[in-house]
Tab-separated table of C-alpha atoms in Angstrom:
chain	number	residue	atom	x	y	z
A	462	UNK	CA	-5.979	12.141	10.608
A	463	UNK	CA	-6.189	12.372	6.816
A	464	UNK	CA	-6.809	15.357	5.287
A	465	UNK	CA	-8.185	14.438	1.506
A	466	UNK	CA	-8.777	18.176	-0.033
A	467	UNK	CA	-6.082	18.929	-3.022
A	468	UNK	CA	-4.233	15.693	-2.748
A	469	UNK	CA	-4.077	15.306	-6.000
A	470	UNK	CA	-2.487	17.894	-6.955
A	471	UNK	CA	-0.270	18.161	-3.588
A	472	UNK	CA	0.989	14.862	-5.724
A	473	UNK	CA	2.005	16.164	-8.784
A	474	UNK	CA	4.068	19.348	-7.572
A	475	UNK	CA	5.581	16.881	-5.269
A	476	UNK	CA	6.527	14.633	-7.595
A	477	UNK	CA	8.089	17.375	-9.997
A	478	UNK	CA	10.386	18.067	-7.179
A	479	UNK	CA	11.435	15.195	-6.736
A	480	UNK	CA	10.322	11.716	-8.716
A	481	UNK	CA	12.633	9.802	-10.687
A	482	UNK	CA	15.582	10.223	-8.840
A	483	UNK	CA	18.197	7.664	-9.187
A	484	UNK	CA	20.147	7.187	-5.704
A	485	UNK	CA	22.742	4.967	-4.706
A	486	UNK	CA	21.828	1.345	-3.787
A	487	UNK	CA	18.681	1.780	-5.861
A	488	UNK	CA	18.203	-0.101	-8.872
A	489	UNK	CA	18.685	0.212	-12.474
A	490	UNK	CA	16.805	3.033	-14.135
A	491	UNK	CA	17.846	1.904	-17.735
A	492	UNK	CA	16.955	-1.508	-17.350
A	493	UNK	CA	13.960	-2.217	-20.048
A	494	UNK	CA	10.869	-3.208	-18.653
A	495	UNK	CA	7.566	-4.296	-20.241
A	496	UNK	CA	4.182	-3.230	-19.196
A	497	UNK	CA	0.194	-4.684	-19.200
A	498	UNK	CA	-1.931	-1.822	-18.735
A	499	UNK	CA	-5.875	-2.258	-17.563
A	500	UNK	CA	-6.122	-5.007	-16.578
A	501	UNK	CA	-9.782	-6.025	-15.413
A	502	UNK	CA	-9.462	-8.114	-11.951
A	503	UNK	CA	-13.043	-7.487	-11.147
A	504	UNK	CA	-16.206	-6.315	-12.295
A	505	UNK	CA	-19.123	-5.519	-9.593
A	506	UNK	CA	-22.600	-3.753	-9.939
A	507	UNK	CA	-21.507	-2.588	-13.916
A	508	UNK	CA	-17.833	-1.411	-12.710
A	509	UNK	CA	-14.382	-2.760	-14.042
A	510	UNK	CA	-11.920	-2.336	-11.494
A	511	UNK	CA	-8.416	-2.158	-13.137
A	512	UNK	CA	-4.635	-3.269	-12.435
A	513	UNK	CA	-1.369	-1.894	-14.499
A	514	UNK	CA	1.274	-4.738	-14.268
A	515	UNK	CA	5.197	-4.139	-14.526
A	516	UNK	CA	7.670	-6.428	-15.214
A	517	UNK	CA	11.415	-7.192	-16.077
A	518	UNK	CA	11.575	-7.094	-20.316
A	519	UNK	CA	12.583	-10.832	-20.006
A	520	UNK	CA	11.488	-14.126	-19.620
A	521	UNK	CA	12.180	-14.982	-16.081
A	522	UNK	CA	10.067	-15.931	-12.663
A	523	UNK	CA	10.048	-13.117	-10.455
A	524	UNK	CA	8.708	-12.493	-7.126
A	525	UNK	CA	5.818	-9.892	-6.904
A	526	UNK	CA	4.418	-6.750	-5.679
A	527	UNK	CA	0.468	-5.759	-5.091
A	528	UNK	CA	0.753	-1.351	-5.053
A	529	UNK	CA	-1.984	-0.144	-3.350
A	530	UNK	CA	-2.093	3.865	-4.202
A	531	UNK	CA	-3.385	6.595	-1.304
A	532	UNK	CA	-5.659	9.430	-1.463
A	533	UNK	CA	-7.528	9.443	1.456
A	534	UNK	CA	-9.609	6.701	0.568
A	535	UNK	CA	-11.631	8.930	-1.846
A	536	UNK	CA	-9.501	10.264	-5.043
A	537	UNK	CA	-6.325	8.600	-6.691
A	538	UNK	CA	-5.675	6.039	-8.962
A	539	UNK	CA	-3.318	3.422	-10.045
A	540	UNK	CA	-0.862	5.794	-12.211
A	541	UNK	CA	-0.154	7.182	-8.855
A	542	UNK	CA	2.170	4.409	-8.010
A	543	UNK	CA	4.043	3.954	-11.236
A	544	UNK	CA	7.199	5.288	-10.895
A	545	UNK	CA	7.229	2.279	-7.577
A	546	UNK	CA	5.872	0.093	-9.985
A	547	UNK	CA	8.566	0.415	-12.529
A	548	UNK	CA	11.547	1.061	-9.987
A	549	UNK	CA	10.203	-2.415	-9.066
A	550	UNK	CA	10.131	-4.174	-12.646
A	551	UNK	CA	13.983	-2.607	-12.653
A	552	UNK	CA	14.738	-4.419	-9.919
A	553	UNK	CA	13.394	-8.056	-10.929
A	554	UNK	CA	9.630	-7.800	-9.694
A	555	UNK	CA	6.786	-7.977	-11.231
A	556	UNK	CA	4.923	-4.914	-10.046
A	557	UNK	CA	0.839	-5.140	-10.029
A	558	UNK	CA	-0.713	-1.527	-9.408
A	559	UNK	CA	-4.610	-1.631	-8.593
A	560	UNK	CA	-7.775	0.723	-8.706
A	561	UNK	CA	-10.576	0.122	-6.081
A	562	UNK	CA	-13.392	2.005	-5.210
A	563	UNK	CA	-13.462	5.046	-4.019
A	564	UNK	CA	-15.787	7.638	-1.236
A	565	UNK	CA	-17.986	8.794	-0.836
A	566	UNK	CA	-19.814	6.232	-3.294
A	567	UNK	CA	-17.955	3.835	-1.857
A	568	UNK	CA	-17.637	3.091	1.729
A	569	UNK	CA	-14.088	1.227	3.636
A	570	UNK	CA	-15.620	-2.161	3.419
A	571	UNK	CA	-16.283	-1.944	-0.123
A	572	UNK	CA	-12.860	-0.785	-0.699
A	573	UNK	CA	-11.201	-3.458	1.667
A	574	UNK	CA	-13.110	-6.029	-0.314
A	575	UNK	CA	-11.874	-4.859	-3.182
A	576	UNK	CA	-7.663	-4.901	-2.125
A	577	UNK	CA	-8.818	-8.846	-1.139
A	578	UNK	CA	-10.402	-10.047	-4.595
A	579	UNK	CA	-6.970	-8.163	-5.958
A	580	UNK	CA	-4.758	-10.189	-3.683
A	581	UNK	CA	-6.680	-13.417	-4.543
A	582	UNK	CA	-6.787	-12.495	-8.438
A	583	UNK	CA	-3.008	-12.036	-8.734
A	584	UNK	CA	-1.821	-15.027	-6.815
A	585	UNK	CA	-4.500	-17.316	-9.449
A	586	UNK	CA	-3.054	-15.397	-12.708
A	587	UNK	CA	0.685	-14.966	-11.357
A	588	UNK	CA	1.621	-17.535	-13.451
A	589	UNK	CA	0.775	-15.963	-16.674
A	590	UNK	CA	2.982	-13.205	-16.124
A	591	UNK	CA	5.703	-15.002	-14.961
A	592	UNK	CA	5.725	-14.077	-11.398
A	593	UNK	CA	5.822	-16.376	-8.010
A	594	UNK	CA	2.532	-16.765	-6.651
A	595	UNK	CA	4.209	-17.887	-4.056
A	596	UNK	CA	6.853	-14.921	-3.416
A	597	UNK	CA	3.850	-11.815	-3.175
A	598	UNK	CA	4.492	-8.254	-0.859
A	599	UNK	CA	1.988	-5.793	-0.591
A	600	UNK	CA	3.080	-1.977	-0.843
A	601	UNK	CA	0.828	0.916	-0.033
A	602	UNK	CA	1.120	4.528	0.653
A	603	UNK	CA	-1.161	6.378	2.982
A	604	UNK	CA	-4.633	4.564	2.649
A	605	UNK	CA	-3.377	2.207	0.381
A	606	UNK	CA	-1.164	1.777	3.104
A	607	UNK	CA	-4.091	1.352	5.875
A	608	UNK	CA	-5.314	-1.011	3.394
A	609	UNK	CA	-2.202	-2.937	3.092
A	610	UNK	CA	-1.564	-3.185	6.906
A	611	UNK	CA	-5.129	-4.962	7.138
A	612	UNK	CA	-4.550	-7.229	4.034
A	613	UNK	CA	-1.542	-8.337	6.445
A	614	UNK	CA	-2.771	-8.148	9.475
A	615	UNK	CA	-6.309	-9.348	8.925
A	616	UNK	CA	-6.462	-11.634	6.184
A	617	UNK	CA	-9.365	-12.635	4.478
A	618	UNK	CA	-10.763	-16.770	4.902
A	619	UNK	CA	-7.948	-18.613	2.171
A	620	UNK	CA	-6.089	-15.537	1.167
A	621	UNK	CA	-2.936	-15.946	-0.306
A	622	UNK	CA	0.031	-15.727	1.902
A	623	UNK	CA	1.814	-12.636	1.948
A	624	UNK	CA	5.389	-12.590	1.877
A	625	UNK	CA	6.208	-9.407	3.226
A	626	UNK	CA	4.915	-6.006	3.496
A	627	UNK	CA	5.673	-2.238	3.010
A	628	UNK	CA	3.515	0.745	4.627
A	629	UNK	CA	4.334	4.261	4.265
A	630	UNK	CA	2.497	7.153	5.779
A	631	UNK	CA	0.494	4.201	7.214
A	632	UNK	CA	-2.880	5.519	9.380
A	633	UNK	CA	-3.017	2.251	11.618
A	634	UNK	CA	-5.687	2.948	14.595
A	635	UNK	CA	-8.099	5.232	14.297
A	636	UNK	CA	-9.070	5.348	18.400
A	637	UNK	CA	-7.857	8.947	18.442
A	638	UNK	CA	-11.046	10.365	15.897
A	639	UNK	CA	-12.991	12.890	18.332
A	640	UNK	CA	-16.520	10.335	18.623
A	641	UNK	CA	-18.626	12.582	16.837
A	642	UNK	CA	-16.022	13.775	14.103
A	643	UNK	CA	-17.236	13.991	11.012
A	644	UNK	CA	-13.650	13.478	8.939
A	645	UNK	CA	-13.946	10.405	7.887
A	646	UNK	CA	-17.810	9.976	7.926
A	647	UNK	CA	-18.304	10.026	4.211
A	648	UNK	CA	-15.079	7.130	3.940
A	649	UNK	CA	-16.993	4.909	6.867
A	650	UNK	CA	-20.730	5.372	6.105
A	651	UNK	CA	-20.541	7.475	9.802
A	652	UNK	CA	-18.589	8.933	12.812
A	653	UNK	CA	-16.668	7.007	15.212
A	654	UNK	CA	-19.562	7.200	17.948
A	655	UNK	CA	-22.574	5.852	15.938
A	656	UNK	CA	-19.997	2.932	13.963
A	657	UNK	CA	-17.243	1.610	16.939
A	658	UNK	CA	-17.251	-1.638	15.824
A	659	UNK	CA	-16.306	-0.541	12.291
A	660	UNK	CA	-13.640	2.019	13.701
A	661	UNK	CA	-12.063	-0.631	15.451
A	662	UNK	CA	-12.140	-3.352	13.023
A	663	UNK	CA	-10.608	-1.435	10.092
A	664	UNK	CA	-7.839	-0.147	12.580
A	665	UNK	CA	-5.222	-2.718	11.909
A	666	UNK	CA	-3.199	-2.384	15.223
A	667	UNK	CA	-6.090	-4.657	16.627
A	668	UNK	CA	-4.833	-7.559	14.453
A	669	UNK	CA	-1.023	-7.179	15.129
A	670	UNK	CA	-0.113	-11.032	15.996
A	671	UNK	CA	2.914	-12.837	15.163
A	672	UNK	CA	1.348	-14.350	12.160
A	673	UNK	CA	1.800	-10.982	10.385
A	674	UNK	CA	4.930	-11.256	7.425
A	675	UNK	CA	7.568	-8.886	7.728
A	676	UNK	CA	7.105	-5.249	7.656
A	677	UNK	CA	9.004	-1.727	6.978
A	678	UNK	CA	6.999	1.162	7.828
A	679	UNK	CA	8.617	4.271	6.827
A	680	UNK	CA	6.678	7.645	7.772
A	681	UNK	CA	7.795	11.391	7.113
A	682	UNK	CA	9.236	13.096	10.603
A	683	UNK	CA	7.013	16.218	9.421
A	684	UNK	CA	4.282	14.772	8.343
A	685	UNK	CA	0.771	16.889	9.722
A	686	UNK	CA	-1.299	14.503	7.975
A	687	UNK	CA	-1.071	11.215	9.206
A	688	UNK	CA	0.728	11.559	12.641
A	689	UNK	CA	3.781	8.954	13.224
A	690	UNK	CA	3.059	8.032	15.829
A	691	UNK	CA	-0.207	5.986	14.174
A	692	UNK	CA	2.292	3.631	12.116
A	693	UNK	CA	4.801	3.791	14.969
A	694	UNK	CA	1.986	2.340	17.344
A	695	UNK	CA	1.664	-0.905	14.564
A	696	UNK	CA	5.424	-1.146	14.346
A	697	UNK	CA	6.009	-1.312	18.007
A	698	UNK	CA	2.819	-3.862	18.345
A	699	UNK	CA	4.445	-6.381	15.713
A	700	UNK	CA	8.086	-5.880	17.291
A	701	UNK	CA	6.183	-6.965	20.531
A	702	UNK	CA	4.918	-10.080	18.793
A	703	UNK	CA	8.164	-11.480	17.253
A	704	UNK	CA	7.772	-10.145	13.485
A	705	UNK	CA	10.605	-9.292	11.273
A	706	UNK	CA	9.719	-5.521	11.179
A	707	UNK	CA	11.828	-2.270	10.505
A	708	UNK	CA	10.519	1.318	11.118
A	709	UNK	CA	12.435	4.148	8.413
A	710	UNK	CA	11.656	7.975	9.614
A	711	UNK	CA	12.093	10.073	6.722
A	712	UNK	CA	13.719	13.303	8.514
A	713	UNK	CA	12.576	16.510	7.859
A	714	UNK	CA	9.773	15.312	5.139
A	715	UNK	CA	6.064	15.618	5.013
A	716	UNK	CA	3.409	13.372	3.577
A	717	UNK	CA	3.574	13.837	0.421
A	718	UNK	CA	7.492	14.692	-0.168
A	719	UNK	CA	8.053	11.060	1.568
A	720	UNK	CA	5.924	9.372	-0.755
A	721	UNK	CA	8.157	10.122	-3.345
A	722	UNK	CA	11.332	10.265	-1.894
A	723	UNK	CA	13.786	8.217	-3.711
A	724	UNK	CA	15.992	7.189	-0.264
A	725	UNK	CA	13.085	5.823	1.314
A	726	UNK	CA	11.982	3.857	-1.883
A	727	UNK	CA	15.241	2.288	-2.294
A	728	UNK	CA	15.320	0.791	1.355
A	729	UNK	CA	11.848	-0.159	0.701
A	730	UNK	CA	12.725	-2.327	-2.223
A	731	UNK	CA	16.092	-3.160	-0.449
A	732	UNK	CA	13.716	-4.931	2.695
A	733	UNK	CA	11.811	-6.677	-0.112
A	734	UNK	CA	15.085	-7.846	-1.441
A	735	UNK	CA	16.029	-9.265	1.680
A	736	UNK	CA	12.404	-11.551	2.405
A	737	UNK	CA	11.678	-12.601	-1.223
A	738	UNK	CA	14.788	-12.896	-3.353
A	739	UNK	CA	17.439	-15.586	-2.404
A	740	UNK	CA	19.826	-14.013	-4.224
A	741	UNK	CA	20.432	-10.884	-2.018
């Protein structure tokens, strides 16, 4: 399961190697784009909890995409998912990359409340960025992918609807923690033995039903932090159901080299292409 320790900076070397690369299919780096940065979507106990939004420098309706960075639930931040956010705008979106609170202080429920009030913000101010509250994905990457999956999977009473989404590196059941582990004590508020209601409910392969939108996982082959076979499990649980869902292994990658590798990206926003715009 998730190792959290120098992720961070794991994140940065990766990206040096290889962010920003253009590949064919993807869309157009030059394109301008206009940005909203800080954007307060909640406040809570004394706390502003921020969003950066991305769009096309124009004046048309696009559809739109809620980033949810990773981190193992306990570091990372919205700038972590900019270069997605503005690949995005490039390609006609309006990209919307959130904060939420963070472990230890912070426990999974707090955090998965957060993602919610974020969904429900951006489909009641859509509007004033010129975006389709209608037409909303959700894209996150390691935990912000967990947290994704269970937006999805498990929505909240009157959430917005969500159009389609996009999970990479994607920890989806969590069964497999040793009972008395301590890994991902200080992210739960315990270990799997003394919370198993809490383990399974934020494991979103229990929620899997045909009601979920349409789904690309992608997962690095290599990757020795979250195994693929935990997203694999989800994928192969929706196909069972009837959902729209693709599965991209990123050969030969790890967990951090996938979450910025430009091939991967551009199928992402290709999928997203495909279930919001009618005009691919």
């Amino acid at each position: 399961m998730l190792r959290i320790s120098g992720w961070i900076t794991s994140l940065i070397i990766a990206h040096s190697l290889f962010g920003g690369r253009t590949v064919a299919g993807g869309p157009d780096l030059s394109k301008p784009i206009q940005s909203t940065r800080d954007v307060v979507f909640r406040e809570i106990a004394g706390e502003q909890i921020k969003a950066d939004i991305f769009r096309p420098d124009d004046s048309s309706t696009c559809p739109a995409v809620l980033l949810i960075h990773g981190g193992g639930w306990s570091s990372g931040d919205k700038w972590n998912m900019h270069d997605h956010a503005r690949e995005l705008a490039q390609a006609g979106y309006v990209a919307v990359a959130i904060n939420y609170r963070l472990a230890p202080r912070h426990l999974i429920t707090e955090q998965i409340a957060d993602c919610q009030v974020a969904l429900r913000w951006w489909a009641d101010n859509a509007k004033e960025y010129k975006a389709d509250p209608q037409r909303i994905a959700v894209w996150g990457y390691s935990a912000g992918a967990h947290l994704s999956c269970l937006l999805a999977a498990k929505p909240a009473p009157d959430a917005p609807t969500i159009s389609a989404l996009v999970a990479g590196g994607a920890p989806c059941e969590f069964s497999n923690i040793p009972e008395d582990s301590q890994i991902l004590a200080l992210v739960m508020g315990g270990s799997r033995r003394d919370l198993p209601e809490l383990y399974h409910d934020i494991s979103p392969v229990n929620f899997a039903s045909r009601n979920c939108p349409p789904t690309l996982f992608y997962h690095g082959s290599q990757d020795l932090i979250v195994p693929p076979k935990s997203s694999r499990l989800m994928f192969e649980q929706l196909k069972h159901f009837g959902v729209t869902t693709e599965y991209v292994p990123v050969d030969g990658q790890g967990h951090l080299t996938t979450f910025v590798d430009p091939v991967a990206r551009t199928k992402a926003i290709a999928f997203l292409n495909q279930h919001l715009r009618s005009d691919h």
